mmCIF file of C-alpha atoms in Angstrom:
data_model
loop_
_atom_site.group_PDB
_atom_site.id
_atom_site.type_symbol
_atom_site.label_atom_id
_atom_site.label_comp_id
_atom_site.label_asym_id
_atom_site.label_seq_id
_atom_site.Cartn_x
_atom_site.Cartn_y
_atom_site.Cartn_z
ATOM 1 C CA MET A 649 132.790 251.956 142.618
ATOM 2 C CA ALA A 650 135.261 249.738 140.788
ATOM 3 C CA ALA A 651 133.894 248.027 137.751
ATOM 4 C CA ALA A 652 133.291 244.333 138.227
ATOM 5 C CA PRO A 653 135.587 242.014 136.041
ATOM 6 C CA ALA A 654 133.910 240.524 133.039
ATOM 7 C CA PRO A 655 133.624 236.777 132.935
ATOM 8 C CA PRO A 656 136.115 235.058 130.706
ATOM 9 C CA GLY A 657 133.692 233.513 128.366
ATOM 10 C CA ALA A 658 131.236 235.330 126.209
ATOM 11 C CA PRO A 659 127.587 234.464 126.290
ATOM 12 C CA PRO A 660 126.592 231.851 123.849
ATOM 13 C CA LYS A 661 125.047 233.067 120.630
ATOM 14 C CA PRO A 662 121.472 231.692 120.197
ATOM 15 C CA THR A 663 120.910 229.357 117.305
ATOM 16 C CA TRP A 664 119.329 230.968 114.229
ATOM 17 C CA ASP A 665 115.756 230.280 114.025
ATOM 18 C CA PRO A 666 115.191 227.995 110.835
ATOM 19 C CA ARG A 667 111.573 229.247 110.477
ATOM 20 C CA ARG A 668 112.984 232.597 109.348
ATOM 21 C CA VAL A 669 115.244 231.121 106.647
ATOM 22 C CA GLU A 670 114.126 231.927 103.073
ATOM 23 C CA PRO A 671 113.736 228.801 100.577
ATOM 24 C CA PRO A 672 116.809 228.697 98.241
ATOM 25 C CA PHE A 673 114.315 228.755 95.158
ATOM 26 C CA PRO A 674 111.191 230.686 96.006
ATOM 27 C CA TRP A 675 109.904 230.405 92.428
ATOM 28 C CA LEU A 676 109.704 226.608 93.029
ATOM 29 C CA ARG A 677 107.047 227.192 95.795
ATOM 30 C CA PRO A 678 104.229 224.803 95.147
ATOM 31 C CA THR A 679 101.509 227.371 94.714
ATOM 32 C CA ILE A 680 97.879 226.548 93.928
ATOM 33 C CA ARG A 681 98.534 227.867 90.354
ATOM 34 C CA ILE A 682 101.345 225.644 89.779
ATOM 35 C CA ARG A 683 99.517 222.620 91.192
ATOM 36 C CA LEU A 684 96.369 223.363 88.989
ATOM 37 C CA THR A 685 98.712 223.711 86.032
ATOM 38 C CA LEU A 686 100.281 220.318 86.691
ATOM 39 C CA LEU A 687 96.869 218.841 87.206
ATOM 40 C CA TYR A 688 95.508 220.143 83.888
ATOM 41 C CA GLY A 689 98.651 219.278 81.894
ATOM 42 C CA GLY A 690 98.913 215.951 83.604
ATOM 43 C CA MET A 691 95.326 214.967 82.778
ATOM 44 C CA PHE A 692 95.824 216.037 79.245
ATOM 45 C CA LEU A 693 99.028 214.097 78.981
ATOM 46 C CA ILE A 694 97.441 210.951 80.449
ATOM 47 C CA ALA A 695 94.516 211.348 78.088
ATOM 48 C CA GLY A 696 96.856 211.795 75.138
ATOM 49 C CA ILE A 697 98.818 208.622 75.997
ATOM 50 C CA LEU A 698 95.637 206.582 76.326
ATOM 51 C CA LEU A 699 94.359 207.945 73.023
ATOM 52 C CA LEU A 700 97.680 207.238 71.243
ATOM 53 C CA SER A 701 97.798 203.777 72.579
ATOM 54 C CA ILE A 702 94.322 203.037 71.395
ATOM 55 C CA ILE A 703 95.134 204.461 67.956
ATOM 56 C CA TYR A 704 98.325 202.440 67.740
ATOM 57 C CA LEU A 705 96.579 199.261 68.780
ATOM 58 C CA LEU A 706 93.738 199.781 66.240
ATOM 59 C CA ALA A 707 96.120 200.617 63.468
ATOM 60 C CA ALA A 708 98.380 197.490 64.264
ATOM 61 C CA ASN A 709 95.192 195.373 64.268
ATOM 62 C CA ALA A 710 94.070 196.951 60.934
ATOM 63 C CA LEU A 711 97.404 196.334 59.255
ATOM 64 C CA ASN A 712 97.558 192.712 60.549
ATOM 65 C CA VAL A 713 101.412 192.920 61.232
ATOM 66 C CA GLY A 714 102.924 189.419 61.187
ATOM 67 C CA SER A 715 100.046 187.874 59.131
ATOM 68 C CA ASP A 716 100.344 186.285 55.767
ATOM 69 C CA LEU A 717 99.063 188.004 52.639
ATOM 70 C CA PRO A 718 95.516 187.335 51.616
ATOM 71 C CA PHE A 719 96.679 186.121 48.240
ATOM 72 C CA LYS A 720 99.434 183.816 46.832
ATOM 73 C CA VAL A 721 101.527 184.135 43.661
ATOM 74 C CA VAL A 722 101.425 180.927 41.695
ATOM 75 C CA THR A 723 103.782 181.876 38.822
ATOM 76 C CA GLY A 724 105.428 184.993 37.545
ATOM 77 C CA THR A 725 108.326 187.474 38.321
ATOM 78 C CA VAL A 726 108.146 189.953 41.139
ATOM 79 C CA SER A 727 110.766 192.688 41.890
ATOM 80 C CA SER A 728 111.038 195.259 44.807
ATOM 81 C CA GLU A 729 113.774 197.764 45.586
ATOM 82 C CA ASN A 730 112.522 198.283 49.260
ATOM 83 C CA CYS A 731 112.584 194.622 50.139
ATOM 84 C CA ASN A 732 115.605 193.686 48.089
ATOM 85 C CA ILE A 733 113.715 191.163 45.920
ATOM 86 C CA VAL A 734 115.526 190.721 42.675
ATOM 87 C CA SER A 735 113.692 190.184 39.437
ATOM 88 C CA THR A 736 114.622 186.485 38.857
ATOM 89 C CA GLN A 737 112.513 183.493 38.423
ATOM 90 C CA LEU A 738 111.759 181.959 41.878
ATOM 91 C CA PRO A 739 109.732 179.107 43.033
ATOM 92 C CA ALA A 740 106.284 179.987 44.156
ATOM 93 C CA SER A 741 106.781 179.166 47.843
ATOM 94 C CA GLU A 742 109.963 181.235 48.083
ATOM 95 C CA LEU A 743 108.354 184.123 46.356
ATOM 96 C CA ASN A 744 105.278 184.095 48.637
ATOM 97 C CA HIS A 745 107.654 184.061 51.735
ATOM 98 C CA ALA A 746 109.592 186.906 50.385
ATOM 99 C CA LEU A 747 106.467 189.012 49.686
ATOM 100 C CA ASN A 748 105.125 188.319 53.147
ATOM 101 C CA GLU A 749 108.381 189.526 54.781
ATOM 102 C CA CYS A 750 108.375 192.609 52.546
ATOM 103 C CA VAL A 751 104.805 193.604 53.387
ATOM 104 C CA ASN A 752 105.053 192.977 57.145
ATOM 105 C CA GLU A 753 108.323 195.073 57.119
ATOM 106 C CA GLN A 754 106.496 197.929 55.570
ATOM 107 C CA ARG A 755 103.647 197.585 57.920
ATOM 108 C CA GLN A 756 105.974 197.739 60.913
ATOM 109 C CA HIS A 757 107.768 200.713 59.312
ATOM 110 C CA ALA A 758 104.398 202.455 59.021
ATOM 111 C CA LEU A 759 103.473 201.778 62.588
ATOM 112 C CA ASP A 760 106.894 203.010 63.896
ATOM 113 C CA ASN A 761 106.446 206.163 61.812
ATOM 114 C CA LEU A 762 102.894 206.688 63.147
ATOM 115 C CA LEU A 763 104.161 206.146 66.727
ATOM 116 C CA SER A 764 107.123 208.587 66.459
ATOM 117 C CA ARG A 765 105.092 211.283 64.834
ATOM 118 C CA SER A 766 102.280 210.824 67.348
ATOM 119 C CA LEU A 767 104.727 211.160 70.176
ATOM 120 C CA LEU A 768 106.099 214.317 68.821
ATOM 121 C CA ALA A 769 102.613 215.694 68.279
ATOM 122 C CA LEU A 770 101.735 214.714 71.846
ATOM 123 C CA LEU A 771 104.741 216.505 73.281
ATOM 124 C CA GLY A 772 103.990 219.693 71.438
ATOM 125 C CA LEU A 773 100.263 219.589 72.471
ATOM 126 C CA ALA A 774 101.325 218.754 76.133
ATOM 127 C CA ILE A 775 103.458 221.958 76.104
ATOM 128 C CA ILE A 776 100.551 223.963 74.789
ATOM 129 C CA ALA A 777 98.308 222.351 77.353
ATOM 130 C CA PHE A 778 100.588 223.279 80.247
ATOM 131 C CA ALA A 779 100.859 226.710 79.025
ATOM 132 C CA PHE A 780 97.065 227.062 78.541
ATOM 133 C CA GLY A 781 96.511 225.410 81.946
ATOM 134 C CA TYR A 782 98.832 227.942 83.605
ATOM 135 C CA ALA A 783 97.156 230.853 81.892
ATOM 136 C CA MET A 784 93.573 229.386 82.790
ATOM 137 C CA ALA A 785 94.690 228.807 86.330
ATOM 138 C CA GLY A 786 95.942 232.330 86.682
ATOM 139 C CA ARG A 787 92.597 233.592 85.350
ATOM 140 C CA VAL A 788 90.545 231.394 87.623
ATOM 141 C CA LEU A 789 92.679 232.220 90.652
ATOM 142 C CA SER A 790 92.846 235.962 89.960
ATOM 143 C CA PRO A 791 89.979 236.682 92.592
ATOM 144 C CA LEU A 792 92.226 234.945 95.176
ATOM 145 C CA GLY A 793 95.123 237.224 94.244
ATOM 146 C CA ARG A 794 92.886 240.180 94.737
ATOM 147 C CA ILE A 795 91.821 238.854 98.121
ATOM 148 C CA THR A 796 95.379 238.269 99.086
ATOM 149 C CA ARG A 797 96.501 241.770 98.129
ATOM 150 C CA THR A 798 93.622 243.205 100.182
ATOM 151 C CA ALA A 799 94.517 241.037 103.137
ATOM 152 C CA ARG A 800 98.221 242.263 102.946
ATOM 153 C CA ALA A 801 96.918 245.907 102.863
ATOM 154 C CA VAL A 802 94.774 245.197 106.000
ATOM 155 C CA ALA A 803 97.735 243.685 107.661
ATOM 156 C CA GLY A 804 99.328 247.094 107.203
ATOM 157 C CA SER A 805 96.490 248.603 109.369
ATOM 158 C CA ASP A 806 94.467 249.774 106.320
ATOM 159 C CA LEU A 807 91.214 248.304 107.637
ATOM 160 C CA ALA A 808 89.277 250.689 105.166
ATOM 161 C CA ARG A 809 90.217 248.436 102.184
ATOM 162 C CA ARG A 810 87.625 246.181 100.741
ATOM 163 C CA ILE A 811 87.658 243.503 97.971
ATOM 164 C CA GLU A 812 84.331 244.325 96.356
ATOM 165 C CA LEU A 813 84.651 241.383 93.910
ATOM 166 C CA ASP A 814 82.428 241.507 90.934
ATOM 167 C CA GLY A 815 81.477 238.605 88.582
ATOM 168 C CA PRO A 816 79.272 235.482 88.916
ATOM 169 C CA ASP A 817 77.877 234.517 92.310
ATOM 170 C CA ASP A 818 80.150 231.587 92.833
ATOM 171 C CA GLU A 819 82.392 230.319 95.771
ATOM 172 C CA LEU A 820 85.103 232.997 95.156
ATOM 173 C CA LYS A 821 82.623 235.868 95.323
ATOM 174 C CA GLU A 822 81.080 234.254 98.535
ATOM 175 C CA LEU A 823 84.549 234.069 100.041
ATOM 176 C CA ALA A 824 85.169 237.698 99.058
ATOM 177 C CA ASP A 825 81.869 238.953 100.477
ATOM 178 C CA THR A 826 82.523 237.033 103.678
ATOM 179 C CA PHE A 827 86.014 238.568 103.939
ATOM 180 C CA ASP A 828 84.564 242.115 103.464
ATOM 181 C CA ASP A 829 82.061 241.570 106.165
ATOM 182 C CA MET A 830 84.841 240.432 108.526
ATOM 183 C CA LEU A 831 86.898 243.582 107.641
ATOM 184 C CA GLU A 832 83.967 245.818 108.332
ATOM 185 C CA ARG A 833 83.515 244.219 111.900
ATOM 186 C CA LEU A 834 87.310 244.479 112.463
ATOM 187 C CA GLU A 835 87.344 248.043 111.524
ATOM 188 C CA ARG A 836 84.529 248.857 113.994
ATOM 189 C CA ALA A 837 86.307 246.879 116.633
ATOM 190 C CA PHE A 838 89.659 248.692 116.226
ATOM 191 C CA THR A 839 88.059 252.008 115.891
ATOM 192 C CA ALA A 840 86.342 251.426 119.271
ATOM 193 C CA GLN A 841 89.614 250.190 120.733
ATOM 194 C CA GLN A 842 91.357 253.354 119.586
ATOM 195 C CA ARG A 843 88.621 255.517 121.131
ATOM 196 C CA PHE A 844 88.902 253.500 124.293
ATOM 197 C CA VAL A 845 92.791 254.025 124.446
ATOM 198 C CA GLY A 846 92.277 257.739 123.814
ATOM 199 C CA ASN A 847 89.661 258.105 126.578
ATOM 200 C CA ALA A 848 91.594 256.008 128.996
ATOM 201 C CA SER A 849 94.790 257.971 128.253
ATOM 202 C CA HIS A 850 93.048 261.197 129.438
ATOM 203 C CA GLU A 851 90.919 259.815 132.143
ATOM 204 C CA LEU A 852 93.665 257.788 133.881
ATOM 205 C CA ARG A 853 96.590 260.254 133.440
ATOM 206 C CA THR A 854 94.759 263.274 134.768
ATOM 207 C CA PRO A 855 93.830 262.170 138.295
ATOM 208 C CA LEU A 856 97.458 260.465 138.779
ATOM 209 C CA ALA A 857 99.031 263.719 137.725
ATOM 210 C CA ILE A 858 96.854 265.685 140.089
ATOM 211 C CA ASN A 859 97.765 263.313 142.995
ATOM 212 C CA ARG A 860 101.398 263.567 142.258
ATOM 213 C CA THR A 861 101.257 267.339 142.205
ATOM 214 C CA LEU A 862 99.437 267.455 145.545
ATOM 215 C CA LEU A 863 101.826 264.996 147.090
ATOM 216 C CA GLU A 864 104.887 266.985 145.943
ATOM 217 C CA VAL A 865 103.390 270.247 147.290
ATOM 218 C CA HIS A 866 102.868 268.598 150.735
ATOM 219 C CA LEU A 867 106.307 267.122 150.686
ATOM 220 C CA SER A 868 107.872 270.513 149.896
ATOM 221 C CA ASP A 869 106.434 271.862 153.112
ATOM 222 C CA PRO A 870 109.367 271.965 155.537
ATOM 223 C CA GLY A 871 107.098 272.201 158.668
ATOM 224 C CA ALA A 872 105.289 268.882 157.937
ATOM 225 C CA PRO A 873 105.632 266.173 160.500
ATOM 226 C CA VAL A 874 108.116 263.267 159.748
ATOM 227 C CA GLU A 875 105.358 260.800 159.693
ATOM 228 C CA LEU A 876 103.440 262.802 157.200
ATOM 229 C CA GLN A 877 106.487 263.153 154.971
ATOM 230 C CA GLN A 878 107.138 259.514 155.198
ATOM 231 C CA LEU A 879 103.555 258.666 154.288
ATOM 232 C CA GLY A 880 103.659 261.170 151.352
ATOM 233 C CA LYS A 881 106.839 259.518 149.971
ATOM 234 C CA THR A 882 105.138 256.223 150.181
ATOM 235 C CA LEU A 883 102.105 257.476 148.365
ATOM 236 C CA LEU A 884 104.178 259.291 145.810
ATOM 237 C CA ALA A 885 106.130 256.038 145.054
ATOM 238 C CA THR A 886 102.771 254.267 144.824
ATOM 239 C CA ASN A 887 101.385 256.965 142.553
ATOM 240 C CA GLU A 888 104.541 256.807 140.368
ATOM 241 C CA ARG A 889 103.976 253.076 140.041
ATOM 242 C CA SER A 890 100.491 253.516 139.077
ATOM 243 C CA GLU A 891 101.612 256.032 136.322
ATOM 244 C CA GLN A 892 104.003 253.448 134.977
ATOM 245 C CA LEU A 893 101.380 250.897 134.916
ATOM 246 C CA VAL A 894 98.868 253.236 133.020
ATOM 247 C CA GLU A 895 101.695 254.172 130.471
ATOM 248 C CA GLY A 896 102.613 250.507 129.964
ATOM 249 C CA LEU A 897 99.108 249.418 129.340
ATOM 250 C CA LEU A 898 98.457 252.169 126.920
ATOM 251 C CA LEU A 899 101.623 251.538 125.081
ATOM 252 C CA LEU A 900 100.883 247.811 125.070
ATOM 253 C CA ALA A 901 97.348 248.564 123.544
ATOM 254 C CA ARG A 902 98.784 250.968 120.911
ATOM 255 C CA SER A 903 101.666 248.721 119.852
ATOM 256 C CA ASP A 904 99.510 245.644 119.093
ATOM 257 C CA ASN A 905 98.769 247.289 115.786
ATOM 258 C CA GLN A 906 101.070 247.382 112.784
ATOM 259 C CA ILE A 907 103.103 250.505 112.396
ATOM 260 C CA VAL A 908 101.853 252.715 109.474
ATOM 261 C CA GLU A 909 104.444 255.416 109.413
ATOM 262 C CA ARG A 910 107.885 254.083 109.263
ATOM 263 C CA LYS A 911 111.257 255.796 109.235
ATOM 264 C CA PRO A 912 114.855 254.608 109.171
ATOM 265 C CA VAL A 913 116.036 253.692 112.613
ATOM 266 C CA ASP A 914 119.509 252.460 113.598
ATOM 267 C CA LEU A 915 119.242 249.725 116.190
ATOM 268 C CA ALA A 916 122.828 250.651 117.203
ATOM 269 C CA GLU A 917 121.744 254.166 118.183
ATOM 270 C CA VAL A 918 118.619 252.886 119.989
ATOM 271 C CA ALA A 919 120.722 250.501 121.963
ATOM 272 C CA GLU A 920 123.235 253.149 122.882
ATOM 273 C CA GLN A 921 120.445 255.359 124.161
ATOM 274 C CA ALA A 922 119.090 252.551 126.271
ATOM 275 C CA VAL A 923 122.486 251.781 127.704
ATOM 276 C CA ASP A 924 122.934 255.418 128.636
ATOM 277 C CA GLN A 925 119.699 255.592 130.408
ATOM 278 C CA VAL A 926 120.408 252.483 132.447
ATOM 279 C CA HIS A 927 124.040 253.218 133.002
ATOM 280 C CA ALA A 928 123.540 254.822 136.559
ATOM 281 C CA GLU A 929 121.395 251.973 137.755
ATOM 282 C CA ALA A 930 123.784 249.461 136.440
ATOM 283 C CA ALA A 931 126.666 251.044 138.262
ATOM 284 C CA ALA A 932 124.782 251.231 141.408
ATOM 285 C CA LYS A 933 124.180 247.508 141.322
ATOM 286 C CA GLY A 934 127.737 246.796 140.222
ATOM 287 C CA VAL A 935 126.608 245.497 136.817
ATOM 288 C CA VAL A 936 128.971 245.907 133.806
ATOM 289 C CA ILE A 937 127.394 246.745 130.458
ATOM 290 C CA ARG A 938 129.540 245.751 127.399
ATOM 291 C CA GLY A 939 129.009 244.562 123.898
ATOM 292 C CA GLU A 940 129.725 245.660 120.331
ATOM 293 C CA ARG A 941 126.903 247.393 118.519
ATOM 294 C CA GLN A 942 127.086 247.478 114.722
ATOM 295 C CA SER A 943 124.892 249.596 112.553
ATOM 296 C CA ALA A 944 121.583 247.822 111.717
ATOM 297 C CA VAL A 945 119.015 250.158 110.040
ATOM 298 C CA VAL A 946 115.350 249.150 110.042
ATOM 299 C CA GLN A 947 112.151 250.798 109.004
ATOM 300 C CA GLY A 948 109.957 251.589 112.080
ATOM 301 C CA ASN A 949 108.915 253.742 114.802
ATOM 302 C CA GLY A 950 112.023 255.103 116.755
ATOM 303 C CA VAL A 951 110.174 255.641 120.061
ATOM 304 C CA LEU A 952 108.815 252.085 120.229
ATOM 305 C CA LEU A 953 112.026 250.517 119.114
ATOM 306 C CA GLU A 954 113.829 252.463 121.821
ATOM 307 C CA ARG A 955 111.239 250.943 124.232
ATOM 308 C CA ILE A 956 112.250 247.545 123.208
ATOM 309 C CA ALA A 957 115.965 248.163 123.880
ATOM 310 C CA LEU A 958 115.308 250.009 127.153
ATOM 311 C CA ASN A 959 113.030 247.359 128.552
ATOM 312 C CA LEU A 960 115.418 244.610 127.733
ATOM 313 C CA VAL A 961 118.457 246.328 129.163
ATOM 314 C CA GLN A 962 116.432 247.346 132.272
ATOM 315 C CA ASN A 963 115.302 243.787 132.965
ATOM 316 C CA ALA A 964 118.787 242.480 132.261
ATOM 317 C CA VAL A 965 120.222 244.886 134.802
ATOM 318 C CA ARG A 966 117.474 244.436 137.494
ATOM 319 C CA TYR A 967 117.296 240.690 137.379
ATOM 320 C CA ASN A 968 120.998 240.084 137.751
ATOM 321 C CA VAL A 969 123.454 238.551 140.215
ATOM 322 C CA GLN A 970 124.567 240.270 143.395
ATOM 323 C CA GLU A 971 128.307 240.309 142.468
ATOM 324 C CA ASP A 972 130.446 240.272 139.198
ATOM 325 C CA GLY A 973 127.202 240.712 137.088
ATOM 326 C CA TRP A 974 127.313 241.755 133.485
ATOM 327 C CA VAL A 975 125.060 242.759 130.562
ATOM 328 C CA GLU A 976 125.932 242.360 126.982
ATOM 329 C CA VAL A 977 124.041 244.412 124.327
ATOM 330 C CA THR A 978 124.918 243.729 120.647
ATOM 331 C CA THR A 979 123.404 244.691 117.331
ATOM 332 C CA GLU A 980 124.201 243.242 113.915
ATOM 333 C CA VAL A 981 122.704 242.391 110.589
ATOM 334 C CA LEU A 982 122.319 238.632 110.147
ATOM 335 C CA HIS A 983 120.634 236.618 107.313
ATOM 336 C CA GLY A 984 119.027 239.836 105.937
ATOM 337 C CA GLN A 985 117.574 240.817 109.329
ATOM 338 C CA ALA A 986 118.573 243.271 112.009
ATOM 339 C CA VAL A 987 119.266 241.509 115.250
ATOM 340 C CA LEU A 988 119.450 242.943 118.828
ATOM 341 C CA VAL A 989 120.655 240.586 121.383
ATOM 342 C CA VAL A 990 120.711 241.387 125.148
ATOM 343 C CA SER A 991 122.391 238.658 127.315
ATOM 344 C CA ASN A 992 122.968 238.875 131.144
ATOM 345 C CA THR A 993 123.989 236.855 134.171
ATOM 346 C CA GLY A 994 121.290 236.154 136.649
ATOM 347 C CA PRO A 995 119.302 233.442 138.267
ATOM 348 C CA VAL A 996 118.786 230.088 136.559
ATOM 349 C CA VAL A 997 115.709 230.124 134.375
ATOM 350 C CA PRO A 998 114.141 226.734 133.607
ATOM 351 C CA ALA A 999 113.341 226.340 129.806
ATOM 352 C CA TYR A 1000 109.666 225.574 130.582
ATOM 353 C CA GLU A 1001 109.279 228.950 132.208
ATOM 354 C CA ILE A 1002 110.352 230.975 129.103
ATOM 355 C CA ASP A 1003 106.802 231.442 127.840
ATOM 356 C CA ASN A 1004 105.665 232.912 131.125
ATOM 357 C CA LEU A 1005 108.217 235.874 130.772
ATOM 358 C CA PHE A 1006 106.128 237.381 127.879
ATOM 359 C CA GLU A 1007 102.817 237.234 129.752
ATOM 360 C CA PRO A 1008 101.630 240.442 131.457
ATOM 361 C CA PHE A 1009 101.965 240.626 135.169
ATOM 362 C CA LYS A 1010 103.432 237.125 135.375
ATOM 363 C CA ARG A 1011 106.644 236.169 137.116
ATOM 364 C CA LEU A 1012 108.782 233.012 136.741
ATOM 365 C CA ARG A 1013 107.257 231.684 139.856
ATOM 366 C CA GLY A 1014 103.744 232.300 138.535
ATOM 367 C CA ALA A 1015 102.695 235.033 140.967
ATOM 368 C CA ASP A 1016 101.514 238.507 140.152
ATOM 369 C CA ARG A 1017 104.006 241.356 140.020
ATOM 370 C CA THR A 1018 101.945 243.761 142.049
ATOM 371 C CA GLY A 1019 104.267 243.404 145.056
ATOM 372 C CA SER A 1020 107.542 243.873 143.011
ATOM 373 C CA ASP A 1021 109.706 247.006 143.151
ATOM 374 C CA LYS A 1022 111.353 246.171 139.922
ATOM 375 C CA GLY A 1023 108.529 247.039 137.566
ATOM 376 C CA VAL A 1024 104.939 246.727 136.762
ATOM 377 C CA GLY A 1025 105.307 243.373 134.876
ATOM 378 C CA LEU A 1026 104.716 244.685 131.394
ATOM 379 C CA GLY A 1027 108.185 245.141 130.064
ATOM 380 C CA LEU A 1028 108.664 241.826 128.043
ATOM 381 C CA SER A 1029 104.985 242.020 126.951
ATOM 382 C CA ILE A 1030 105.485 245.347 125.490
ATOM 383 C CA VAL A 1031 108.645 244.138 123.716
ATOM 384 C CA ARG A 1032 106.920 241.322 122.161
ATOM 385 C CA SER A 1033 103.974 243.410 121.048
ATOM 386 C CA VAL A 1034 106.164 246.235 119.634
ATOM 387 C CA ALA A 1035 108.372 243.553 117.714
ATOM 388 C CA ARG A 1036 105.322 241.916 116.252
ATOM 389 C CA ALA A 1037 103.988 245.343 115.250
ATOM 390 C CA HIS A 1038 107.251 245.804 113.250
ATOM 391 C CA GLY A 1039 106.902 242.422 111.566
ATOM 392 C CA GLY A 1040 109.649 240.919 113.909
ATOM 393 C CA HIS A 1041 110.032 238.389 116.755
ATOM 394 C CA ILE A 1042 111.653 237.904 120.033
ATOM 395 C CA TYR A 1043 113.203 234.646 121.302
ATOM 396 C CA ALA A 1044 114.401 233.954 124.803
ATOM 397 C CA GLN A 1045 116.986 231.319 125.554
ATOM 398 C CA PRO A 1046 118.265 230.405 129.072
ATOM 399 C CA ARG A 1047 122.087 230.771 129.559
ATOM 400 C CA GLU A 1048 124.112 228.127 130.930
ATOM 401 C CA GLY A 1049 124.974 229.058 134.598
ATOM 402 C CA GLY A 1050 122.057 231.550 134.914
ATOM 403 C CA GLY A 1051 120.530 234.491 133.070
ATOM 404 C CA LEU A 1052 118.925 234.837 129.714
ATOM 405 C CA VAL A 1053 119.759 235.589 126.021
ATOM 406 C CA MET A 1054 116.990 237.835 124.545
ATOM 407 C CA ARG A 1055 117.135 237.904 120.820
ATOM 408 C CA VAL A 1056 114.986 240.367 118.746
ATOM 409 C CA THR A 1057 114.922 240.062 114.976
ATOM 410 C CA LEU A 1058 113.405 242.734 112.675
ATOM 411 C CA PRO A 1059 113.097 242.884 109.038
ATOM 412 C CA ILE A 1060 115.296 245.445 107.206
#
């Protein structure tokens, strides 16, 4: 079959999600510790300014700046080097006026000196107050740091961790105890879920495998009637569909948790394997698979990451146009994250229907997928679940003219 010509224009690159952009100065993040430090230091600074103002006003009132001397010189000779009063015989009125100016100048100089020294002292004490407030805020908030570290460990599927905070019976200890109780309940719930998944895996797979074996044995009988062979093929297809549904449900249940054991996985290799597996189906439908795949190594589970690429490429091939269809699969490292983009031609997808794509058993038209021969309706649900388990995200964007652009971002 001749390869269909690729369209002249490349699919548009989806815009970068601004929610994933790191702030330029992370150390300026307004943490509670910084805010408490500013609160403590600001209160001290305001109190110091008020105290300094009161002292300055009291000192100015006590010195009586601008007032006359409580005495007058009647006769005599007065000299002063600070006020430039020469030792000459002056009239009493001029002498008293010169003395008043000299004393008021010395009073104002004393107030200015008091103000400047007080401001320097206040500045030094403010720096000490901010440093002391920062240290005290860190000490007060240390239980919250312990709670945060435990929560991060729990986010990595370590549900056995507990805070076990010691100290006085205050609000922080009550919060830590409540968090420990919640972790205990979560651990019991996840343990029960794991047991259920294990039991369901055995109980559901075994009868389906037996049915498949029996049907294959009957179909291998050359003497079986044509009607029976046709019925057997129909039942075998139905049984295979049920097996896919069970595998998808179990994978979806397992991938909802964080990945504990991580290994380096190259998204380019994962995408290549997915393209190789879907190549025959794409050739049968006349769909061209293209795209440049650059190395993008992430830490994760290779089997689950391969399922992400395989489900996306399969959906892109199966939900495509009848003629001249194409699928573009690219991998790259962008903004410190590994990015897998799968674009395709296909039917026009309304923007308001994008969220329904990731719901189990949901189609764009809102009906169940039980009647479809294209899958069991769990492909994109599994993709989203696996991406979240790896700390990543998936974004869907309609292409102009039909089709979708599926973008998976994973931390490196």
